[in-house]
């Protein structure tokens, strides 16, 4: 799970507070939301289940409801009773490119019938959502539960179908009067006047309605007894047990309702939550048995911090940010009502959970960085290890072929199985009486069938390698056999290189040289025998040899490692990328010891070595001349607390086979990139030195940006590019195109062949029906998978003054997916995105410094 996914998994999902009120009377507060306070209470003290109380001045403020903020800051007079069309506040990427204002669809390729995991949302004719502002004559009445109880005394007026968040009321029908005044009575007999004022009649496509649809649908999933974990819903009553590996899988769904090209539709996909049968306490006890007591605390912190755990008593996930060794279950805290209780008694009373180990430390989980009342950040949550279950897979499990194979049987679904499970959810919706009543009360419903529409299949690309052309078959998106049996496009002779190995790995090192001598001639590569250096199996010994033996004439350093220890790998890479800049290759000895894969491994190492020295492997025909392609991606090391790294790569030739690279270190967790102006200036200098002129066009592929960041990217990152190009001068100013690449999408597409659903072939383009009306966007299925369902990639052109037609952008994007030299096949994203990811990952994981500029024109990070 990524850092962003871990962050999203913490706390309540957006709109959950309102969701509890939809279509039902207010319920008692769940025990999981109580905020008791620790004793003694210093400033900003810890409170119940670990939440930290805000300062006293902030407690009196009333939180502005989420939906009220979404509507905007219109006055009551401006909103009163008039139907309005609201624009999505996010960036509209179809405003400026004149060539796509009417149509953003391409025309090249052949038509292909597709089915997608989208269902149309239908409503009554002339359906509208009515928004009311609720005022209470007592200004001190801030509690939402009390406000709801007083308002719902008048269900004969507002009806049983309603949604209320404490200030804003939504109804599916309009009240007779624009302003209605009613009187309610508290339990103490005090009369309270409530004023109900109509503020908006919202059309079905307004952003507030779209948010409201999602809240309604989450309510339906709860009616069907699905449990919310993070943003998704799972069925704990239908678990899949894998006792062999002590794993449990909860099946579930991801859902979202959005406005697409022609319809409002529900997009739903199958999701799986992998849980481990062991608790955090079990994990800690196992570590204690295997390690020394004095190393235990440090080891536990290193292993646990950054992991996601599940508390089954409330089905919530938390990220472990620390361990408090001074707190334990017998520690006491003060609840919101002022009473003092221990964690031990609290969990017994509230959840009927009996804690056996009374001296176990407490886990600390920091809240998600969101603004609360008074714009303060709530304090950390304290969790009991015995009640926290491990989620996800350890690195050892991920490297275990048997574990991953057994998991894939249940999680890697074929298109037909995925289609069946998605359809099963809609069957439940249409057959459940409670769900249907909820939908009928709001005047909503869903189509029974998945959406069908036409896509396009682009012409398959020819691969050019060493003057030869070969075509690949449509169903196979790789050309590995042709690569290893034909001369490469550009070869660098390997004359002066080092092979460093520990003594016990001599056989593996010697076998590597013999295998390289066998595979290189067929690819046109020339290699002299390496200078072999035996070292002790210690990090210091490797570094000492590198400092003594690496010179300016050394072309390549190959290090054979006895294990995949990260500290040793990091130290070697850091030295060879900064202090002694030399292309390098690290390989684990046991990888070379398998005779069945030895030749394939040697071939891959030879290809990587050629790339890292500046060679080129293959090409595809590029239709545009003097075009610079740029890729940008960021890496965030959330567990170690280190700074984030942005990787920047730019092509320096027309064939997009040579690349300039640069790293930018930023604040921890920062996604938006500073210093892009400097990066582009350096890239333009590198381009000009290779081509003696500047490019005519610059096309940027920006990976790692969420939908909510599009406007900020346009106003911050695109502005840096434009400022740089403006500084170039008016005599020659390249055009600029910026495309946001998004891999984490829930959309799935299926093609029907001979009555069966299969994955669409590589090169399938989707730019109708399921794209967004305000965006210049499209999907491409570029890669092929041998099992499971293929995932498309979403592209959104957020800035474009080049005048290129959608066909040109789509075809160029697909061509670039063929140009990643670390895999002889088509990958999921354009090559510059993957290069930028590899660069940022290496710098953020291992180097922690800016690499030496002498390596900037080589693919040393592969």
mmCIF file of C-alpha atoms in Angstrom, residues 324-602:
data_model
loop_
_atom_site.group_PDB
_atom_site.id
_atom_site.type_symbol
_atom_site.label_atom_id
_atom_site.label_comp_id
_atom_site.label_asym_id
_atom_site.label_seq_id
_atom_site.Cartn_x
_atom_site.Cartn_y
_atom_site.Cartn_z
ATOM 1 C CA UNK A 324 4.495 4.663 23.586
ATOM 2 C CA UNK A 325 6.412 2.372 25.962
ATOM 3 C CA UNK A 326 5.300 4.382 29.012
ATOM 4 C CA UNK A 327 1.560 3.821 28.477
ATOM 5 C CA UNK A 328 -0.215 0.487 28.988
ATOM 6 C CA UNK A 329 -3.818 -0.802 29.243
ATOM 7 C CA UNK A 330 -3.988 0.035 32.964
ATOM 8 C CA UNK A 331 -3.270 3.712 32.247
ATOM 9 C CA UNK A 332 -6.252 5.930 32.934
ATOM 10 C CA UNK A 333 -7.824 8.755 30.982
ATOM 11 C CA UNK A 334 -10.772 11.066 31.385
ATOM 12 C CA UNK A 335 -13.804 10.594 29.156
ATOM 13 C CA UNK A 336 -15.756 13.412 27.583
ATOM 14 C CA UNK A 337 -18.235 13.402 30.501
ATOM 15 C CA UNK A 338 -15.394 13.970 32.982
ATOM 16 C CA UNK A 339 -15.274 10.461 34.457
ATOM 17 C CA UNK A 340 -11.931 8.694 34.705
ATOM 18 C CA UNK A 341 -11.445 5.151 33.416
ATOM 19 C CA UNK A 342 -8.596 2.872 32.427
ATOM 20 C CA UNK A 343 -8.157 1.594 28.870
ATOM 21 C CA UNK A 344 -8.682 -1.894 30.283
ATOM 22 C CA UNK A 345 -12.137 -1.086 31.666
ATOM 23 C CA UNK A 346 -13.083 1.156 28.756
ATOM 24 C CA UNK A 347 -12.713 -1.588 26.146
ATOM 25 C CA UNK A 348 -14.507 -4.098 28.385
ATOM 26 C CA UNK A 349 -17.489 -1.798 28.910
ATOM 27 C CA UNK A 350 -17.752 -0.317 25.442
ATOM 28 C CA UNK A 351 -16.736 -3.243 23.185
ATOM 29 C CA UNK A 352 -16.802 -6.293 25.482
ATOM 30 C CA UNK A 353 -13.114 -6.811 24.707
ATOM 31 C CA UNK A 354 -11.070 -8.513 27.441
ATOM 32 C CA UNK A 355 -7.390 -7.525 27.434
ATOM 33 C CA UNK A 356 -5.095 -10.224 28.819
ATOM 34 C CA UNK A 357 -1.662 -8.571 28.672
ATOM 35 C CA UNK A 358 -1.857 -5.595 31.018
ATOM 36 C CA UNK A 359 1.733 -4.412 30.503
ATOM 37 C CA UNK A 360 1.847 -4.188 26.719
ATOM 38 C CA UNK A 361 2.852 -0.785 25.296
ATOM 39 C CA UNK A 362 0.422 1.421 23.359
ATOM 40 C CA UNK A 363 0.509 2.082 19.637
ATOM 41 C CA UNK A 364 0.399 5.719 18.512
ATOM 42 C CA UNK A 365 -1.496 6.723 15.366
ATOM 43 C CA UNK A 366 -1.377 10.324 14.231
ATOM 44 C CA UNK A 367 -4.597 11.698 12.701
ATOM 45 C CA UNK A 368 -4.888 12.616 9.072
ATOM 46 C CA UNK A 369 -3.775 16.171 8.467
ATOM 47 C CA UNK A 370 -7.145 17.820 8.052
ATOM 48 C CA UNK A 371 -8.543 20.975 9.561
ATOM 49 C CA UNK A 372 -10.888 20.461 12.470
ATOM 50 C CA UNK A 373 -12.811 22.946 14.619
ATOM 51 C CA UNK A 374 -10.809 26.126 14.904
ATOM 52 C CA UNK A 375 -8.373 24.778 12.290
ATOM 53 C CA UNK A 376 -6.572 22.665 14.918
ATOM 54 C CA UNK A 377 -5.170 19.204 14.408
ATOM 55 C CA UNK A 378 -6.549 16.534 16.778
ATOM 56 C CA UNK A 379 -4.023 14.587 18.778
ATOM 57 C CA UNK A 380 -2.829 11.014 18.236
ATOM 58 C CA UNK A 381 -4.874 7.867 18.842
ATOM 59 C CA UNK A 382 -3.609 5.301 21.370
ATOM 60 C CA UNK A 383 -4.318 1.693 20.394
ATOM 61 C CA UNK A 384 -4.019 -1.658 22.188
ATOM 62 C CA UNK A 385 -1.661 -4.044 20.279
ATOM 63 C CA UNK A 386 -3.704 -7.046 21.429
ATOM 64 C CA UNK A 387 -6.785 -5.643 19.645
ATOM 65 C CA UNK A 388 -5.007 -4.550 16.459
ATOM 66 C CA UNK A 389 -4.756 -7.004 13.571
ATOM 67 C CA UNK A 390 -1.993 -6.783 11.008
ATOM 68 C CA UNK A 391 -3.095 -5.969 7.458
ATOM 69 C CA UNK A 392 -1.381 -6.310 4.127
ATOM 70 C CA UNK A 393 1.699 -8.345 3.384
ATOM 71 C CA UNK A 394 5.209 -8.190 4.760
ATOM 72 C CA UNK A 395 8.142 -7.821 2.382
ATOM 73 C CA UNK A 396 8.988 -11.457 3.080
ATOM 74 C CA UNK A 397 5.496 -12.505 2.033
ATOM 75 C CA UNK A 398 5.688 -10.426 -1.148
ATOM 76 C CA UNK A 399 8.945 -12.138 -2.072
ATOM 77 C CA UNK A 400 7.462 -15.580 -1.390
ATOM 78 C CA UNK A 401 6.263 -17.003 -4.698
ATOM 79 C CA UNK A 402 3.979 -19.561 -3.031
ATOM 80 C CA UNK A 403 2.203 -16.934 -0.898
ATOM 81 C CA UNK A 404 1.602 -14.624 -3.843
ATOM 82 C CA UNK A 405 0.419 -17.484 -6.031
ATOM 83 C CA UNK A 406 -2.107 -18.637 -3.424
ATOM 84 C CA UNK A 407 -3.348 -15.056 -2.990
ATOM 85 C CA UNK A 408 -3.671 -14.503 -6.728
ATOM 86 C CA UNK A 409 -6.116 -17.412 -6.979
ATOM 87 C CA UNK A 410 -8.645 -15.309 -5.036
ATOM 88 C CA UNK A 411 -7.686 -11.723 -5.900
ATOM 89 C CA UNK A 412 -6.561 -11.803 -9.531
ATOM 90 C CA UNK A 413 -9.937 -12.149 -11.197
ATOM 91 C CA UNK A 414 -10.524 -12.919 -14.854
ATOM 92 C CA UNK A 415 -12.753 -10.489 -16.795
ATOM 93 C CA UNK A 416 -15.692 -12.895 -16.628
ATOM 94 C CA UNK A 417 -15.356 -13.415 -12.857
ATOM 95 C CA UNK A 418 -14.955 -9.683 -12.252
ATOM 96 C CA UNK A 419 -18.027 -9.003 -14.391
ATOM 97 C CA UNK A 420 -19.996 -11.606 -12.418
ATOM 98 C CA UNK A 421 -19.070 -10.143 -9.016
ATOM 99 C CA UNK A 422 -19.855 -6.586 -10.092
ATOM 100 C CA UNK A 423 -23.213 -7.668 -11.444
ATOM 101 C CA UNK A 424 -23.885 -9.479 -8.187
ATOM 102 C CA UNK A 425 -23.730 -6.174 -6.298
ATOM 103 C CA UNK A 426 -26.401 -4.662 -8.540
ATOM 104 C CA UNK A 427 -28.540 -7.780 -8.115
ATOM 105 C CA UNK A 428 -28.423 -7.278 -4.345
ATOM 106 C CA UNK A 429 -29.435 -3.648 -4.786
ATOM 107 C CA UNK A 430 -32.444 -4.505 -6.952
ATOM 108 C CA UNK A 431 -33.596 -7.415 -4.771
ATOM 109 C CA UNK A 432 -33.160 -5.894 -1.305
ATOM 110 C CA UNK A 433 -36.476 -4.361 -0.201
ATOM 111 C CA UNK A 434 -34.903 -1.879 2.218
ATOM 112 C CA UNK A 435 -32.477 -0.684 -0.429
ATOM 113 C CA UNK A 436 -35.227 -0.287 -2.984
ATOM 114 C CA UNK A 437 -37.382 1.668 -0.544
ATOM 115 C CA UNK A 438 -34.497 4.035 0.177
ATOM 116 C CA UNK A 439 -33.956 4.602 -3.548
ATOM 117 C CA UNK A 440 -37.667 5.073 -4.240
ATOM 118 C CA UNK A 441 -37.984 7.644 -1.447
ATOM 119 C CA UNK A 442 -35.268 9.696 -3.101
ATOM 120 C CA UNK A 443 -36.552 9.026 -6.625
ATOM 121 C CA UNK A 444 -33.366 7.296 -7.774
ATOM 122 C CA UNK A 445 -32.453 3.971 -9.355
ATOM 123 C CA UNK A 446 -29.669 2.206 -11.260
ATOM 124 C CA UNK A 447 -29.633 0.393 -14.595
ATOM 125 C CA UNK A 448 -29.421 -3.376 -14.359
ATOM 126 C CA UNK A 449 -26.801 -3.795 -17.096
ATOM 127 C CA UNK A 450 -23.198 -2.693 -17.424
ATOM 128 C CA UNK A 451 -22.569 0.078 -19.924
ATOM 129 C CA UNK A 452 -21.627 -0.964 -23.468
ATOM 130 C CA UNK A 453 -19.978 1.432 -25.922
ATOM 131 C CA UNK A 454 -17.460 1.496 -28.811
ATOM 132 C CA UNK A 455 -13.731 1.902 -28.269
ATOM 133 C CA UNK A 456 -10.886 1.999 -30.773
ATOM 134 C CA UNK A 457 -7.880 -0.258 -31.358
ATOM 135 C CA UNK A 458 -4.800 1.628 -32.545
ATOM 136 C CA UNK A 459 -2.490 0.243 -35.202
ATOM 137 C CA UNK A 460 0.170 -1.962 -33.657
ATOM 138 C CA UNK A 461 3.691 -0.540 -33.626
ATOM 139 C CA UNK A 462 6.688 -2.011 -35.432
ATOM 140 C CA UNK A 463 9.887 -2.370 -33.430
ATOM 141 C CA UNK A 464 13.196 -1.307 -35.011
ATOM 142 C CA UNK A 465 16.374 -2.796 -33.600
ATOM 143 C CA UNK A 466 19.799 -2.689 -35.181
ATOM 144 C CA UNK A 467 18.424 -1.879 -38.637
ATOM 145 C CA UNK A 468 15.870 -4.681 -38.525
ATOM 146 C CA UNK A 469 12.114 -4.390 -38.218
ATOM 147 C CA UNK A 470 9.910 -6.932 -36.517
ATOM 148 C CA UNK A 471 6.206 -6.990 -35.727
ATOM 149 C CA UNK A 472 4.770 -8.366 -32.561
ATOM 150 C CA UNK A 473 1.549 -10.294 -32.281
ATOM 151 C CA UNK A 474 -1.398 -8.341 -30.903
ATOM 152 C CA UNK A 475 -2.080 -10.636 -27.942
ATOM 153 C CA UNK A 476 1.543 -10.540 -26.736
ATOM 154 C CA UNK A 477 2.890 -7.174 -25.688
ATOM 155 C CA UNK A 478 6.594 -8.121 -25.594
ATOM 156 C CA UNK A 479 9.470 -8.790 -27.977
ATOM 157 C CA UNK A 480 12.009 -10.338 -25.595
ATOM 158 C CA UNK A 481 12.883 -13.168 -27.985
ATOM 159 C CA UNK A 482 13.671 -10.772 -30.826
ATOM 160 C CA UNK A 483 15.715 -8.500 -28.549
ATOM 161 C CA UNK A 484 18.108 -11.166 -27.363
ATOM 162 C CA UNK A 485 18.649 -12.610 -30.864
ATOM 163 C CA UNK A 486 19.259 -9.386 -32.853
ATOM 164 C CA UNK A 487 21.915 -6.636 -32.667
ATOM 165 C CA UNK A 488 20.902 -3.713 -30.475
ATOM 166 C CA UNK A 489 20.292 -0.276 -31.925
ATOM 167 C CA UNK A 490 23.351 1.308 -30.334
ATOM 168 C CA UNK A 491 26.037 -0.627 -28.469
ATOM 169 C CA UNK A 492 28.714 0.574 -26.062
ATOM 170 C CA UNK A 493 31.760 -1.747 -25.844
ATOM 171 C CA UNK A 494 32.560 -2.881 -22.321
ATOM 172 C CA UNK A 495 36.352 -2.697 -22.001
ATOM 173 C CA UNK A 496 37.134 -1.517 -18.475
ATOM 174 C CA UNK A 497 34.865 -2.792 -15.718
ATOM 175 C CA UNK A 498 34.984 -4.224 -12.211
ATOM 176 C CA UNK A 499 33.272 -7.276 -10.777
ATOM 177 C CA UNK A 500 33.244 -7.143 -6.967
ATOM 178 C CA UNK A 501 32.088 -10.238 -5.063
ATOM 179 C CA UNK A 502 32.350 -11.875 -1.612
ATOM 180 C CA UNK A 503 34.538 -14.943 -1.332
ATOM 181 C CA UNK A 504 31.743 -17.464 -1.002
ATOM 182 C CA UNK A 505 30.083 -16.130 -4.168
ATOM 183 C CA UNK A 506 33.037 -16.763 -6.481
ATOM 184 C CA UNK A 507 31.187 -19.464 -8.431
ATOM 185 C CA UNK A 508 28.200 -17.182 -9.000
ATOM 186 C CA UNK A 509 30.450 -14.321 -10.160
ATOM 187 C CA UNK A 510 32.410 -16.589 -12.486
ATOM 188 C CA UNK A 511 29.186 -18.046 -13.909
ATOM 189 C CA UNK A 512 27.916 -14.527 -14.588
ATOM 190 C CA UNK A 513 30.958 -13.695 -16.719
ATOM 191 C CA UNK A 514 30.664 -16.929 -18.723
ATOM 192 C CA UNK A 515 26.940 -16.353 -19.336
ATOM 193 C CA UNK A 516 27.522 -12.736 -20.383
ATOM 194 C CA UNK A 517 30.094 -13.923 -22.913
ATOM 195 C CA UNK A 518 27.467 -16.279 -24.324
ATOM 196 C CA UNK A 519 24.558 -13.858 -24.648
ATOM 197 C CA UNK A 520 26.336 -10.647 -25.690
ATOM 198 C CA UNK A 521 27.527 -11.577 -29.224
ATOM 199 C CA UNK A 522 23.979 -12.191 -30.489
ATOM 200 C CA UNK A 523 23.054 -8.647 -29.395
ATOM 201 C CA UNK A 524 26.149 -7.140 -31.018
ATOM 202 C CA UNK A 525 27.851 -6.346 -27.694
ATOM 203 C CA UNK A 526 31.602 -6.610 -27.112
ATOM 204 C CA UNK A 527 33.010 -7.312 -23.661
ATOM 205 C CA UNK A 528 36.495 -7.760 -22.265
ATOM 206 C CA UNK A 529 36.979 -9.840 -19.158
ATOM 207 C CA UNK A 530 36.265 -7.985 -15.934
ATOM 208 C CA UNK A 531 38.754 -7.107 -13.216
ATOM 209 C CA UNK A 532 37.497 -9.474 -10.525
ATOM 210 C CA UNK A 533 37.950 -8.313 -6.918
ATOM 211 C CA UNK A 534 37.147 -10.491 -3.924
ATOM 212 C CA UNK A 535 36.029 -8.703 -0.756
ATOM 213 C CA UNK A 536 34.829 -9.570 2.716
ATOM 214 C CA UNK A 537 31.065 -9.723 3.022
ATOM 215 C CA UNK A 538 30.850 -6.397 4.858
ATOM 216 C CA UNK A 539 29.604 -3.001 3.705
ATOM 217 C CA UNK A 540 32.861 -1.319 4.734
ATOM 218 C CA UNK A 541 34.881 -3.760 2.621
ATOM 219 C CA UNK A 542 32.829 -3.022 -0.499
ATOM 220 C CA UNK A 543 33.198 0.739 -0.003
ATOM 221 C CA UNK A 544 36.938 0.466 0.596
ATOM 222 C CA UNK A 545 37.439 -1.442 -2.662
ATOM 223 C CA UNK A 546 35.294 1.002 -4.613
ATOM 224 C CA UNK A 547 37.239 3.969 -3.268
ATOM 225 C CA UNK A 548 40.543 2.333 -4.215
ATOM 226 C CA UNK A 549 39.723 0.747 -7.576
ATOM 227 C CA UNK A 550 37.127 2.947 -9.288
ATOM 228 C CA UNK A 551 38.758 5.524 -11.574
ATOM 229 C CA UNK A 552 37.544 7.971 -14.185
ATOM 230 C CA UNK A 553 38.174 5.312 -16.862
ATOM 231 C CA UNK A 554 35.953 2.703 -15.196
ATOM 232 C CA UNK A 555 32.901 2.124 -17.384
ATOM 233 C CA UNK A 556 30.888 -0.137 -15.122
ATOM 234 C CA UNK A 557 30.947 -1.661 -11.647
ATOM 235 C CA UNK A 558 29.084 -4.920 -11.022
ATOM 236 C CA UNK A 559 28.646 -5.946 -7.377
ATOM 237 C CA UNK A 560 27.567 -9.471 -6.450
ATOM 238 C CA UNK A 561 25.812 -9.404 -3.059
ATOM 239 C CA UNK A 562 25.296 -12.360 -0.754
ATOM 240 C CA UNK A 563 21.821 -11.127 0.268
ATOM 241 C CA UNK A 564 19.385 -8.339 -0.456
ATOM 242 C CA UNK A 565 20.292 -6.327 2.641
ATOM 243 C CA UNK A 566 19.136 -2.781 2.042
ATOM 244 C CA UNK A 567 21.902 -1.022 3.983
ATOM 245 C CA UNK A 568 24.644 -2.629 1.905
ATOM 246 C CA UNK A 569 22.875 -1.900 -1.391
ATOM 247 C CA UNK A 570 22.201 1.696 -0.344
ATOM 248 C CA UNK A 571 25.822 2.333 0.626
ATOM 249 C CA UNK A 572 27.130 0.999 -2.701
ATOM 250 C CA UNK A 573 24.628 2.963 -4.780
ATOM 251 C CA UNK A 574 25.176 6.143 -2.793
ATOM 252 C CA UNK A 575 28.932 6.077 -3.375
ATOM 253 C CA UNK A 576 28.705 5.193 -7.082
ATOM 254 C CA UNK A 577 26.047 7.837 -7.763
ATOM 255 C CA UNK A 578 27.600 10.726 -5.805
ATOM 256 C CA UNK A 579 31.223 10.465 -4.601
ATOM 257 C CA UNK A 580 32.522 8.135 -7.325
ATOM 258 C CA UNK A 581 29.981 8.610 -10.158
ATOM 259 C CA UNK A 582 30.073 5.407 -12.196
ATOM 260 C CA UNK A 583 27.272 3.301 -13.717
ATOM 261 C CA UNK A 584 26.717 0.252 -11.521
ATOM 262 C CA UNK A 585 24.818 -2.999 -11.364
ATOM 263 C CA UNK A 586 24.020 -4.952 -8.186
ATOM 264 C CA UNK A 587 22.876 -8.570 -8.302
ATOM 265 C CA UNK A 588 22.170 -11.106 -5.531
ATOM 266 C CA UNK A 589 24.262 -14.266 -5.752
ATOM 267 C CA UNK A 590 21.357 -16.683 -5.385
ATOM 268 C CA UNK A 591 19.722 -15.079 -8.437
ATOM 269 C CA UNK A 592 22.708 -16.232 -10.500
ATOM 270 C CA UNK A 593 22.729 -19.737 -9.057
ATOM 271 C CA UNK A 594 19.570 -21.047 -10.716
ATOM 272 C CA UNK A 595 20.659 -22.839 -13.937
ATOM 273 C CA UNK A 596 17.134 -22.654 -15.383
ATOM 274 C CA UNK A 597 17.098 -18.848 -15.388
ATOM 275 C CA UNK A 598 20.831 -18.097 -15.574
ATOM 276 C CA UNK A 599 20.839 -17.175 -19.279
ATOM 277 C CA UNK A 600 17.734 -14.994 -18.995
ATOM 278 C CA UNK A 601 19.244 -13.164 -16.013
ATOM 279 C CA UNK A 602 22.514 -12.646 -17.885
#
